[in-house]
Coordinates of C-alpha atoms and ligand atoms in Angstrom, one line a residue:
M776 CA 5.7 1.7 -32.7
C777 CA 9.2 1.2 -33.9
G778 CA 10.4 -2.4 -34.2
I779 CA 13.9 -3.8 -34.0
V780 CA 15.3 -7.2 -35.1
G781 CA 19.0 -8.1 -35.0
Y782 CA 20.7 -11.3 -36.2
I783 CA 24.1 -13.0 -36.0
G784 CA 24.7 -16.5 -37.2
E785 CA 25.6 -18.7 -40.1
N786 CA 22.7 -17.8 -42.4
Q787 CA 22.1 -14.7 -44.5
A788 CA 20.9 -12.0 -42.2
A789 CA 18.8 -9.8 -44.5
P790 CA 16.0 -12.3 -45.2
I791 CA 15.8 -13.2 -41.5
L792 CA 15.6 -9.5 -40.6
L793 CA 12.9 -8.8 -43.2
E794 CA 10.9 -11.7 -42.1
G795 CA 11.3 -10.7 -38.4
L796 CA 10.3 -7.2 -39.2
S797 CA 7.2 -8.4 -40.9
K798 CA 6.1 -10.0 -37.6
L799 CA 6.5 -6.5 -36.0
E800 CA 4.4 -4.7 -38.6
Y801 CA 1.5 -4.8 -36.2
R802 CA 3.3 -2.3 -33.9
G803 CA 2.8 0.4 -36.6
Y804 CA 5.4 1.9 -38.9
D805 CA 5.9 4.1 -41.9
S806 CA 9.4 3.1 -43.1
A807 CA 11.9 0.4 -42.7
G808 CA 15.6 -0.3 -43.1
I809 CA 18.4 -2.9 -42.5
A810 CA 22.1 -2.7 -42.1
I811 CA 24.3 -5.7 -42.9
F812 CA 27.9 -6.2 -42.1
N813 CA 30.0 -7.8 -44.9
N814 CA 33.7 -7.6 -45.9
N815 CA 34.6 -5.1 -43.2
E816 CA 31.9 -2.6 -44.1
I817 CA 28.3 -2.0 -43.3
K818 CA 25.7 -1.8 -46.1
V819 CA 22.4 -0.1 -45.5
A820 CA 19.1 -0.3 -47.4
K821 CA 16.1 1.8 -46.3
A822 CA 12.8 2.7 -47.8
K823 CA 9.8 4.8 -46.9
G824 CA 6.5 2.9 -46.8
R825 CA 5.6 -0.7 -46.3
L826 CA 8.1 -3.4 -45.7
A827 CA 7.3 -4.7 -49.2
V828 CA 9.0 -1.7 -50.7
L829 CA 12.2 -2.6 -48.8
S830 CA 11.9 -6.2 -49.8
E831 CA 11.5 -5.3 -53.4
K832 CA 14.4 -2.8 -53.2
T833 CA 16.7 -5.5 -51.9
D834 CA 15.3 -8.4 -53.9
N835 CA 14.0 -10.0 -50.6
G836 CA 17.4 -9.3 -49.0
K837 CA 19.5 -11.0 -51.6
T838 CA 21.3 -7.8 -52.6
V839 CA 22.7 -7.2 -49.1
Q840 CA 24.8 -10.2 -48.3
G841 CA 26.2 -11.0 -44.8
T842 CA 25.5 -13.0 -41.8
M843 CA 25.2 -10.2 -39.2
G844 CA 22.7 -7.3 -39.3
I845 CA 20.2 -5.1 -37.7
G846 CA 16.7 -4.1 -39.0
H847 CA 14.1 -1.5 -38.0
T848 CA 10.6 -0.4 -38.7
R849 CA 10.1 3.3 -38.0
W850 CA 7.0 5.0 -36.6
A851 CA 7.9 8.7 -37.3
T852 CA 8.3 11.0 -34.3
H853 CA 11.1 13.3 -35.1
G854 CA 10.9 14.2 -38.8
E855 CA 8.6 12.9 -41.5
P856 CA 8.5 9.4 -42.9
S857 CA 11.3 9.4 -45.5
D858 CA 14.2 7.3 -46.7
V859 CA 16.7 9.6 -45.0
N860 CA 14.9 9.6 -41.7
S861 CA 14.5 5.8 -41.7
H862 CA 16.8 3.8 -39.5
P863 CA 19.6 2.4 -39.4
H864 CA 21.5 5.7 -39.0
I865 CA 25.2 5.7 -39.8
S866 CA 28.0 7.6 -38.1
M867 CA 30.0 10.0 -40.3
S868 CA 32.8 7.6 -40.9
G869 CA 30.4 4.8 -41.7
R870 CA 31.9 2.8 -38.7
F871 CA 28.6 2.5 -36.8
A872 CA 25.1 1.7 -37.8
V873 CA 22.3 2.2 -35.2
V874 CA 18.6 1.3 -34.9
H875 CA 16.6 2.8 -32.1
N876 CA 13.2 2.5 -30.6
G877 CA 12.2 5.3 -28.1
I878 CA 12.9 9.0 -27.8
I879 CA 16.2 10.7 -26.9
E880 CA 14.9 13.6 -24.9
N881 CA 18.2 15.6 -24.8
Y882 CA 19.0 15.1 -28.5
I883 CA 18.8 18.9 -29.2
S884 CA 21.6 19.7 -26.8
L885 CA 23.6 16.7 -27.9
K886 CA 23.2 17.6 -31.5
K887 CA 24.4 21.1 -30.9
K888 CA 27.4 19.8 -29.1
L889 CA 28.2 17.4 -31.9
I890 CA 27.8 20.0 -34.6
D891 CA 30.2 22.3 -32.7
K892 CA 32.7 19.4 -32.8
G893 CA 32.3 19.1 -36.6
F894 CA 29.7 16.3 -37.0
E895 CA 27.3 16.7 -39.9
F896 CA 23.7 15.6 -39.6
I897 CA 21.6 14.5 -42.5
S898 CA 18.3 13.5 -40.9
E899 CA 15.8 15.2 -38.7
T900 CA 15.7 12.3 -36.2
D901 CA 16.8 12.2 -32.6
T902 CA 18.4 8.8 -33.3
E903 CA 21.2 10.2 -35.5
V904 CA 22.9 11.7 -32.4
I905 CA 23.4 8.2 -31.1
A906 CA 25.3 7.1 -34.2
H907 CA 27.6 10.2 -34.0
L908 CA 28.0 9.8 -30.2
F909 CA 29.3 6.3 -30.8
E910 CA 31.9 7.8 -33.2
Y911 CA 32.7 10.6 -30.7
Y912 CA 33.2 8.4 -27.7
Y913 CA 34.8 5.5 -29.5
T914 CA 37.7 4.1 -27.6
G915 CA 38.3 1.0 -29.7
D916 CA 36.2 -0.9 -27.2
I917 CA 32.5 -1.2 -28.1
L918 CA 31.3 -2.1 -24.6
D919 CA 33.1 0.8 -23.1
T920 CA 31.7 3.1 -25.8
M921 CA 28.2 1.9 -25.3
V922 CA 28.3 2.7 -21.6
K923 CA 29.7 6.2 -22.3
V924 CA 26.9 6.8 -24.8
I925 CA 24.1 5.6 -22.6
N926 CA 25.4 7.7 -19.7
R927 CA 25.0 10.8 -22.0
V928 CA 21.6 10.2 -23.4
E929 CA 18.3 10.9 -21.6
G930 CA 15.0 9.3 -22.5
S931 CA 13.9 5.8 -23.6
Y932 CA 15.8 3.6 -25.9
A933 CA 16.2 0.1 -27.3
L934 CA 19.4 0.2 -29.4
G935 CA 21.0 -2.2 -31.8
V936 CA 24.5 -1.2 -33.0
L937 CA 26.9 -2.6 -35.6
C938 CA 30.5 -1.5 -35.6
S939 CA 32.6 -2.3 -38.6
D940 CA 35.7 -3.0 -36.4
Y941 CA 33.7 -6.0 -34.9
P942 CA 33.2 -8.5 -37.6
D943 CA 31.8 -11.2 -35.3
S944 CA 29.7 -9.4 -32.8
F945 CA 27.1 -6.6 -32.3
I946 CA 25.8 -4.8 -29.3
A947 CA 22.5 -3.8 -27.9
V948 CA 20.9 -2.2 -24.9
R949 CA 17.4 -1.2 -23.6
K950 CA 15.9 1.4 -21.2
S951 CA 12.1 1.8 -21.0
S952 CA 11.7 0.5 -24.5
P953 CA 11.3 -3.3 -25.1
L954 CA 14.1 -5.5 -26.3
I955 CA 14.6 -9.2 -25.8
V956 CA 17.5 -11.5 -26.7
G957 CA 16.8 -14.8 -28.6
L958 CA 19.2 -17.7 -28.1
G959 CA 19.6 -20.1 -31.0
D960 CA 21.9 -22.8 -32.1
K961 CA 25.0 -21.0 -33.6
E962 CA 22.8 -18.0 -34.1
N963 CA 21.5 -15.3 -31.7
F964 CA 18.9 -12.5 -32.0
I965 CA 17.6 -9.3 -30.6
A966 CA 14.0 -8.2 -31.1
S967 CA 11.3 -5.8 -29.9
D968 CA 9.2 -8.8 -29.1
V969 CA 9.1 -12.5 -29.2
T970 CA 6.9 -12.8 -32.3
A971 CA 9.7 -11.6 -34.5
I972 CA 12.0 -14.5 -33.7
L973 CA 9.6 -17.2 -32.6
K974 CA 10.2 -19.1 -35.8
H975 CA 13.9 -19.5 -34.8
T976 CA 13.9 -19.9 -31.1
R977 CA 11.7 -19.8 -28.0
D978 CA 14.6 -19.4 -25.6
I979 CA 15.0 -15.8 -24.5
Y980 CA 16.5 -13.4 -22.1
Y981 CA 14.5 -10.5 -20.9
L982 CA 16.8 -7.5 -20.5
E983 CA 16.5 -5.1 -17.5
D984 CA 16.9 -1.3 -18.0
N985 CA 20.5 -0.4 -19.0
E986 CA 21.7 -4.0 -19.4
V987 CA 24.0 -4.2 -22.4
V988 CA 24.2 -7.3 -24.5
V989 CA 27.1 -8.4 -26.7
L990 CA 26.0 -11.0 -29.2
K991 CA 28.2 -13.4 -31.1
K992 CA 27.2 -16.3 -33.2
D993 CA 27.8 -18.8 -30.4
S994 CA 27.7 -16.6 -27.2
V995 CA 25.6 -13.9 -25.6
K996 CA 27.0 -11.9 -22.8
I997 CA 25.1 -9.4 -20.7
Y998 CA 26.7 -6.5 -18.8
N999 CA 25.7 -3.8 -16.3
T1000 CA 26.8 -0.2 -16.7
D1001 CA 29.9 -1.0 -14.7
K1002 CA 30.8 -3.4 -17.5
E1003 CA 30.5 -6.4 -15.1
E1004 CA 28.9 -9.5 -16.6
V1005 CA 25.4 -10.3 -15.3
Q1006 CA 24.0 -13.8 -15.2
K1007 CA 20.4 -14.0 -16.5
E1008 CA 17.8 -16.6 -16.2
K1009 CA 16.7 -18.1 -19.5
F1010 CA 13.0 -18.0 -20.2
T1011 CA 11.2 -20.4 -22.6
V1012 CA 8.2 -19.0 -24.4
D1013 CA 5.4 -21.5 -24.5
W1014 CA 3.5 -20.0 -27.4
D1015 CA 3.9 -21.8 -30.7
V1016 CA 4.4 -20.1 -34.0
S1017 CA 0.7 -20.5 -35.0
A1018 CA -0.2 -18.2 -32.1
A1019 CA 1.3 -15.4 -34.0
E1020 CA 0.0 -16.4 -37.4
K1021 CA -3.4 -15.7 -39.0
G1022 CA -4.2 -19.4 -39.3
G1023 CA -6.7 -19.1 -42.2
Y1024 CA -8.5 -16.0 -40.9
E1025 CA -8.7 -13.0 -43.1
H1026 CA -7.6 -10.7 -40.2
F1027 CA -5.8 -11.2 -36.9
M1028 CA -8.6 -9.2 -35.3
M1029 CA -11.2 -11.9 -36.1
K1030 CA -8.9 -14.6 -35.1
E1031 CA -8.3 -12.9 -31.8
I1032 CA -12.0 -12.3 -31.2
E1033 CA -12.5 -16.0 -31.7
E1034 CA -9.7 -16.8 -29.3
Q1035 CA -11.4 -15.1 -26.5
P1036 CA -13.1 -18.1 -24.9
T1037 CA -9.6 -19.8 -24.7
A1038 CA -7.9 -16.7 -23.5
I1039 CA -10.4 -16.1 -20.7
R1040 CA -10.3 -19.7 -19.7
D1041 CA -6.4 -19.7 -19.6
T1042 CA -6.5 -16.6 -17.5
I1043 CA -9.1 -17.8 -15.0
S1044 CA -8.4 -21.6 -14.6
P1045 CA -4.9 -21.5 -13.0
R1046 CA -6.3 -19.1 -10.4
I1047 CA -9.2 -21.1 -9.1
K1048 CA -8.4 -23.9 -6.8
D1049 CA -10.8 -25.9 -4.6
G1050 CA -13.6 -23.4 -5.2
K1051 CA -11.5 -20.4 -4.2
I1052 CA -9.6 -17.7 -6.0
V1053 CA -5.9 -18.1 -5.5
L1054 CA -3.7 -15.3 -6.5
D1055 CA -0.3 -16.8 -6.0
D1056 CA 1.1 -14.2 -8.3
I1057 CA 0.7 -11.4 -5.8
S1058 CA 2.0 -10.7 -2.3
L1059 CA -0.9 -8.6 -1.0
T1060 CA -1.9 -10.1 2.4
T1061 CA -5.4 -9.9 4.0
E1062 CA -3.9 -7.3 6.3
D1063 CA -2.7 -5.3 3.3
I1064 CA -6.1 -5.5 1.7
K1065 CA -7.8 -4.3 4.9
N1066 CA -5.5 -1.4 5.1
I1067 CA -6.2 -0.2 1.5
N1068 CA -7.5 3.4 1.7
K1069 CA -8.3 3.9 -1.9
I1070 CA -7.6 2.2 -5.2
Y1071 CA -6.5 4.1 -8.4
I1072 CA -6.7 2.4 -11.7
V1073 CA -4.5 3.9 -14.4
A1074 CA -4.2 2.9 -18.0
C1075 CA -4.7 4.1 -21.6
G1076 CA -7.4 3.4 -24.3
S1077 CA -9.1 0.1 -24.0
A1078 CA -7.2 -0.8 -20.9
Y1079 CA -8.6 2.4 -19.3
H1080 CA -12.1 1.1 -20.3
V1081 CA -11.3 -2.0 -18.3
G1082 CA -10.5 0.3 -15.5
V1083 CA -13.9 1.9 -15.7
V1084 CA -15.5 -1.6 -15.4
G1085 CA -13.1 -2.2 -12.5
K1086 CA -14.4 0.9 -10.6
Y1087 CA -17.9 -0.3 -10.7
V1088 CA -17.1 -3.9 -9.9
I1089 CA -14.5 -3.3 -7.1
E1090 CA -16.7 -0.6 -5.4
K1091 CA -19.7 -2.9 -5.6
L1092 CA -18.0 -6.0 -4.2
C1093 CA -15.4 -4.5 -1.9
R1094 CA -16.8 -1.1 -0.9
I1095 CA -13.4 0.4 -1.4
P1096 CA -13.4 3.8 -3.3
V1097 CA -11.8 3.5 -6.7
E1098 CA -10.7 6.3 -9.0
V1099 CA -9.9 5.6 -12.6
Q1100 CA -7.7 7.9 -14.7
V1101 CA -6.2 7.9 -18.1
A1102 CA -2.4 7.6 -17.6
S1103 CA -1.5 10.7 -19.6
E1104 CA -3.5 12.8 -17.2
F1105 CA -2.6 11.0 -14.0
R1106 CA 1.1 11.4 -14.6
Y1107 CA 0.8 15.2 -14.6
C1108 CA -2.0 15.8 -12.1
D1109 CA 0.1 15.7 -8.9
P1110 CA -2.0 12.8 -7.6
I1111 CA -2.9 12.7 -3.9
I1112 CA -1.8 9.2 -3.1
N1113 CA 0.2 7.5 -0.4
K1114 CA 1.4 4.2 0.9
N1115 CA -2.1 3.1 1.9
D1116 CA -3.3 3.4 -1.7
L1117 CA -3.2 0.6 -4.2
V1118 CA -2.5 1.6 -7.8
I1119 CA -3.7 -0.9 -10.4
V1120 CA -2.0 -0.4 -13.7
I1121 CA -3.4 -2.1 -16.8
S1122 CA -1.5 -2.6 -20.0
Q1123 CA -1.5 -5.3 -22.7
S1124 CA 2.0 -4.4 -24.1
G1125 CA 3.4 -3.5 -20.7
E1126 CA 5.3 -0.7 -22.5
T1127 CA 2.9 2.1 -23.0
A1128 CA 4.9 5.3 -22.3
D1129 CA 2.2 7.2 -20.4
T1130 CA 1.2 4.2 -18.4
L1131 CA 4.8 3.5 -17.4
A1132 CA 5.3 7.2 -16.4
A1133 CA 2.1 7.1 -14.4
L1134 CA 3.3 4.0 -12.6
K1135 CA 6.6 5.7 -11.7
E1136 CA 4.7 8.8 -10.5
A1137 CA 2.5 6.6 -8.2
K1138 CA 5.6 4.8 -7.0
N1139 CA 7.3 8.1 -6.1
H1140 CA 4.4 8.8 -3.9
G1141 CA 4.9 5.5 -2.1
A1142 CA 1.9 3.7 -3.4
R1143 CA 1.9 0.0 -4.0
I1144 CA 1.7 -1.1 -7.6
L1145 CA -0.3 -4.1 -8.9
S1146 CA -0.2 -4.4 -12.6
I1147 CA -2.2 -6.4 -15.1
V1148 CA 0.0 -7.1 -18.1
N1149 CA 0.0 -9.4 -21.1
V1150 CA 3.7 -9.3 -22.1
V1151 CA 5.9 -11.1 -19.7
G1152 CA 9.0 -9.3 -18.6
S1153 CA 7.8 -5.9 -20.1
A1154 CA 8.8 -2.6 -18.6
I1155 CA 5.5 -2.2 -16.6
A1156 CA 5.7 -5.7 -15.3
N1157 CA 9.3 -5.2 -14.2
A1158 CA 8.5 -1.9 -12.4
S1159 CA 5.5 -3.2 -10.5
D1160 CA 5.4 -4.6 -6.9
D1161 CA 3.0 -7.3 -8.1
V1162 CA 2.0 -8.5 -11.5
I1163 CA -1.0 -10.6 -12.6
Y1164 CA -0.4 -11.7 -16.2
T1165 CA -3.3 -12.0 -18.6
W1166 CA -2.7 -15.2 -20.5
A1167 CA -4.1 -13.9 -23.8
G1168 CA -1.1 -14.9 -25.9
P1169 CA 0.3 -12.6 -28.6
E1170 CA -2.2 -10.0 -29.7
I1171 CA -1.3 -8.8 -33.2
A1172 CA -4.3 -6.7 -34.4
V1173 CA -3.9 -3.1 -33.3
A1174 CA -7.4 -3.0 -32.0
T1175 CA -7.4 -5.0 -28.8
T1176 CA -10.1 -7.7 -28.2
K1177 CA -8.7 -10.7 -26.3
A1178 CA -6.3 -8.7 -24.2
Y1179 CA -9.3 -6.5 -23.2
S1180 CA -11.3 -9.5 -22.3
T1181 CA -8.6 -11.1 -20.2
Q1182 CA -7.9 -7.8 -18.4
L1183 CA -11.6 -7.8 -17.5
T1184 CA -11.3 -11.3 -16.2
V1185 CA -8.3 -10.3 -14.0
I1186 CA -10.3 -7.4 -12.6
Y1187 CA -13.1 -9.7 -11.6
L1188 CA -10.5 -12.0 -9.9
I1189 CA -9.0 -9.2 -8.0
A1190 CA -12.4 -7.8 -6.9
A1191 CA -13.7 -11.1 -5.8
Y1192 CA -10.4 -12.1 -4.1
M1193 CA -10.4 -8.9 -2.1
A1194 CA -14.1 -9.0 -1.3
E1195 CA -13.7 -12.5 0.1
K1196 CA -10.7 -11.4 2.2
L1197 CA -12.7 -8.5 3.5
G1198 CA -15.6 -10.7 4.4
M1199 CA -18.0 -9.0 2.0
F1200 CA -19.5 -12.2 0.5
T1201 CA -21.7 -14.7 2.1
S1202 CA -20.3 -18.2 1.3
G1203 CA -23.1 -18.8 -1.1
E1204 CA -22.5 -15.6 -3.0
Y1205 CA -18.8 -16.3 -3.3
A1206 CA -19.4 -19.8 -4.7
R1207 CA -22.0 -18.4 -7.1
F1208 CA -19.7 -15.7 -8.3
I1209 CA -16.9 -18.2 -9.0
E1210 CA -19.3 -20.5 -10.8
E1211 CA -20.5 -17.7 -13.0
L1212 CA -16.9 -16.6 -13.7
V1213 CA -16.0 -20.0 -14.8
S1214 CA -19.1 -20.1 -17.1
L1215 CA -17.8 -17.0 -19.1
P1216 CA -15.8 -18.8 -21.8
D1217 CA -18.7 -21.0 -22.8
K1218 CA -21.1 -18.0 -22.9
V1219 CA -18.7 -16.0 -25.0
S1220 CA -18.5 -19.0 -27.4
D1221 CA -22.3 -19.0 -27.6
I1222 CA -22.4 -15.4 -28.6
L1223 CA -19.7 -16.0 -31.2
K1224 CA -21.8 -18.8 -32.7
S1225 CA -24.4 -16.3 -33.9
K1226 CA -22.0 -13.7 -35.2
E1227 CA -23.8 -13.5 -38.5
E1228 CA -26.6 -11.7 -36.8
V1229 CA -24.2 -8.9 -36.0
Q1230 CA -22.8 -9.1 -39.5
Y1231 CA -26.3 -8.5 -40.9
L1232 CA -26.7 -5.4 -38.6
A1233 CA -23.3 -4.1 -39.8
S1234 CA -24.4 -4.4 -43.4
K1235 CA -27.3 -2.1 -42.6
F1236 CA -25.2 0.6 -40.9
F1237 CA -21.8 0.6 -42.4
N1238 CA -22.6 3.8 -44.3
C1239 CA -23.4 5.8 -41.2
H1240 CA -21.5 9.0 -40.5
S1241 CA -21.9 9.0 -36.8
I1242 CA -22.9 6.5 -34.2
F1243 CA -23.7 6.8 -30.5
F1244 CA -23.3 4.2 -27.8
I1245 CA -25.2 4.6 -24.6
G1246 CA -25.5 2.7 -21.3
R1247 CA -25.5 3.2 -17.6
N1248 CA -22.9 2.0 -15.0
L1249 CA -21.3 -1.1 -16.4
D1250 CA -23.2 -0.7 -19.7
Y1251 CA -21.6 2.7 -20.0
A1252 CA -18.2 1.3 -19.3
V1253 CA -18.7 -1.2 -22.2
S1254 CA -20.2 1.5 -24.4
L1255 CA -16.8 3.3 -24.2
E1256 CA -15.1 0.3 -25.5
G1257 CA -17.7 -0.4 -28.2
S1258 CA -17.4 3.1 -29.5
L1259 CA -13.6 3.1 -29.5
K1260 CA -13.5 -0.3 -31.3
L1261 CA -15.8 1.0 -34.0
K1262 CA -14.1 4.3 -34.6
E1263 CA -10.5 3.1 -34.6
I1264 CA -10.9 0.5 -37.3
S1265 CA -13.9 1.8 -39.4
Y1266 CA -13.1 5.6 -39.1
I1267 CA -16.8 6.3 -38.4
H1268 CA -17.2 9.1 -35.9
S1269 CA -18.7 7.6 -32.7
E1270 CA -19.2 8.7 -29.1
A1271 CA -20.1 6.9 -25.9
Y1272 CA -22.4 8.5 -23.4
A1273 CA -23.7 7.7 -20.0
A1274 CA -27.4 7.2 -21.1
G1275 CA -28.7 9.7 -18.6
E1276 CA -26.3 12.4 -19.6
L1277 CA -27.3 12.5 -23.3
K1278 CA -30.1 15.0 -22.7
H1279 CA -27.7 17.5 -21.2
G1280 CA -26.4 18.5 -24.6
T1281 CA -25.5 15.7 -26.9
I1282 CA -29.1 14.7 -27.7
S1283 CA -29.1 17.7 -30.1
L1284 CA -27.0 15.6 -32.4
I1285 CA -29.6 13.0 -32.8
E1286 CA -31.6 13.3 -36.0
D1287 CA -33.6 11.1 -38.4
G1288 CA -31.7 7.9 -38.9
T1289 CA -28.9 8.4 -36.4
L1290 CA -27.8 5.0 -35.1
V1291 CA -27.8 4.7 -31.3
V1292 CA -26.4 1.4 -29.8
A1293 CA -28.1 1.1 -26.4
L1294 CA -26.7 -1.3 -23.9
A1295 CA -29.2 -2.3 -21.2
T1296 CA -27.9 -5.6 -19.7
G1297 CA -28.2 -5.0 -15.9
Q1298 CA -31.5 -5.6 -14.1
E1299 CA -31.5 -2.5 -11.8
L1300 CA -31.1 0.2 -14.5
F1301 CA -32.8 -1.6 -17.4
D1302 CA -36.0 0.6 -17.2
K1303 CA -33.9 3.7 -16.9
T1304 CA -32.0 3.0 -20.1
V1305 CA -35.2 2.0 -21.9
S1306 CA -36.5 5.5 -21.1
N1307 CA -33.4 6.9 -22.7
V1308 CA -34.0 4.7 -25.7
K1309 CA -37.5 6.2 -26.0
E1310 CA -36.0 9.7 -25.8
V1311 CA -33.7 9.1 -28.8
K1312 CA -36.3 7.2 -30.7
A1313 CA -38.7 10.2 -30.3
R1314 CA -36.0 12.3 -32.1
G1315 CA -35.6 10.0 -35.0
A1316 CA -32.8 7.7 -33.9
V1317 CA -32.6 4.1 -35.1
V1318 CA -31.8 2.0 -32.1
M1319 CA -29.8 -1.2 -31.8
G1320 CA -30.3 -2.6 -28.3
V1321 CA -28.0 -5.0 -26.6
T1322 CA -29.5 -6.8 -23.7
T1323 CA -29.7 -10.2 -22.0
D1324 CA -32.0 -13.0 -22.9
T1325 CA -34.1 -12.3 -19.9
H1326 CA -35.2 -8.8 -21.1
D1327 CA -38.0 -9.0 -23.6
N1328 CA -39.1 -5.3 -23.2
M1329 CA -36.2 -4.2 -25.3
D1330 CA -37.8 -5.7 -28.4
D1331 CA -40.8 -3.3 -27.9
V1332 CA -38.6 -0.2 -28.1
A1333 CA -35.5 -0.9 -30.1
D1334 CA -35.5 -1.4 -33.9
Y1335 CA -33.0 -4.2 -33.6
V1336 CA -32.0 -6.3 -30.6
V1337 CA -28.9 -8.4 -29.9
K1338 CA -29.3 -10.8 -27.0
I1339 CA -26.5 -12.1 -24.9
P1340 CA -26.8 -14.9 -22.2
S1341 CA -27.5 -13.9 -18.6
V1342 CA -24.7 -14.0 -16.1
H1343 CA -23.8 -12.4 -12.7
E1344 CA -24.4 -8.7 -13.1
A1345 CA -20.8 -7.8 -12.4
L1346 CA -19.6 -10.1 -15.2
L1347 CA -21.9 -8.8 -17.9
P1348 CA -19.2 -6.6 -19.6
S1349 CA -17.4 -9.8 -20.8
L1350 CA -20.5 -10.8 -22.8
S1351 CA -21.9 -7.4 -23.9
V1352 CA -18.6 -6.3 -25.4
I1353 CA -18.5 -9.3 -27.8
P1354 CA -21.3 -8.1 -30.2
L1355 CA -19.7 -4.6 -30.1
Q1356 CA -16.3 -6.0 -31.2
L1357 CA -18.0 -7.9 -33.9
F1358 CA -20.0 -4.9 -35.0
G1359 CA -16.8 -2.8 -35.3
Y1360 CA -15.1 -5.5 -37.2
Y1361 CA -17.8 -6.1 -39.7
V1362 CA -18.5 -2.4 -40.3
A1363 CA -14.7 -1.9 -41.0
S1364 CA -14.6 -5.0 -43.2
L1365 CA -17.6 -3.8 -45.3
K1366 CA -15.9 -0.4 -45.7
G1367 CA -12.7 -2.1 -46.9
C1368 CA -10.6 -0.7 -44.1
D1369 CA -7.2 -2.0 -43.1
I1370 CA -8.6 -3.7 -40.0
D1371 CA -5.4 -5.0 -38.4
K1372 CA -3.4 -1.9 -39.1
P1373 CA -5.7 1.1 -38.9
R1374 CA -4.3 4.4 -40.1
N1375 CA -2.3 6.5 -37.7
L1376 CA -2.3 3.9 -35.0
A1377 CA 0.4 1.8 -33.4
K1378 CA 0.0 -1.3 -31.3
S1379 CA 2.5 -0.2 -28.7
V1380 CA 2.6 3.5 -27.9
T1381 CA 6.1 3.9 -26.6
V1382 CA 6.2 7.7 -27.0
E1383 CA 4.3 10.3 -24.9
Ligands
F6R1832 C1 -7.5 0.1 -28.6 C2 -6.2 -0.2 -28.1 C3 -5.6 0.8 -27.3 C4 -4.8 0.3 -26.2 C5 -3.9 1.4 -25.5 C6 -3.2 0.9 -24.3 O1 -8.1 -1.0 -29.3 O2 -5.7 -1.3 -28.2 O3 -6.5 1.8 -26.9 O4 -5.6 -0.3 -25.3 O5 -3.1 1.9 -26.4 O6 -2.2 -0.1 -24.7 P1 -1.6 -1.1 -23.7 O7 -2.7 -2.0 -23.1 O8 -0.6 -1.9 -24.4 O9 -1.0 -0.3 -22.6

């Protein structure tokens, strides 16, 4: 969703802001704008549509001169995408320019109050109240005014603010929306995430909620809401610029699919020592694990699908009951949880609004929070008792692939770690599990080597209007992900069903030529799923089976079969999902869809 970049230094700000914003395009947006300070005044340029429109309007930033500025990509929430609703918003006198990511929940009452005081609004946005509040509370001291403003607003915000009285500094703050500070040589930055400024610096500060930062060309000072200076630890990002570039691939999504063996290896390797899983990252003791009454897994979208896998795997290995819920439901369901429950929160971005709210809800009930997060220092990571990071590196394509795969890996690590502490493994089983876990990256690479096979199948089915994915237990969990992957990027209607549930209604949708993708990878339920394949075949379906290289019977019933290598049953999702990711990708590619930025979607969903 909205992206922010801010710059102060010795170079022209506008081109740096435009370039930085282009790195945030993946977050999703529908308009963009920049505000540049020059000669004691603030100049603003904004445009609806792609960043290219703004670049053209400003001749790649050349028409807005100045060495300090803020920029924004807007994903419309309050008011349609338009020039006037785009950020930056300007206060009535033109003294303040504001960019904002998040939602001001009390903006209606604030707007009414400001209108009564004579302020005029020109946009439909919630953000415009902030610009006017700055004017209203302005004491001549920008830090003091910022504190007054944030004390009045409710909701989530990352703000970047220019004030024309301050020619050599600008100010920013965050609460529940991401904002980092980049530290350069005679230049400093703010950004919604590291990718926007990676070209300039890898040294950053992660801001906590309500920390206010004042940036000058050669200094960065951070304050709490009592206006006391706070000392922060500098963090050095170890990604290089190429991690956030396409590197010769046509789409980030394919690059990220191909990066999965490395991402899985990077996530597993540091956590296996001397044949044991070592989770130094978390403080759960064996005693704590023994006392766990129930586990909840809470997440959204693909991360929720990882949770569905987690339910099967943790229950199987640890015999602890697991409930999985989508965060947007969990947060309002008055969950029955207490201090003996563990809540596992999964999020790539670490900033999904519903997931963060669900986490807070669980915390209010006294539960312990263990999160699985990709973005270091993100809001969800900060709010958790324990964090296990997925070392997937930056994920740019809106449709997740490598983050999903690394989240699965962490779920396996947690499940096996707890099972071992609970004495659920024989020593031979534990060693075999770890051996199989470590074999995953190579097996994923093997599947990727024959991706043309899936490309061929995509060429046969890319004109379909509706596709069904079926499977049982873990295969069902992966079907959910396969179906989402396909629909979100190719816009083909698709549903995932527990294979045995189809005949309770949905089978009536199967007609001549309907494509059914049937996953039957596990040993125990293989025959059961094959029976379901026969049922849909009898009603005219064309079936693409996904199974392991040990199951030949699938060839007898399905029209097409994709084989994956065998592995420990609990780990099969890591392999069976790969052909489904590829299928979604190739179908979308053949349909000419905007694969990395599918319509209506944002990478980080920071609004409810
Ligand atoms: C689908 C996808 C989304 C995200 C979901 C949660 O490909 O990427 O469904 O999984 O929006 O996002 P995070 O993991 O950032 O909380």
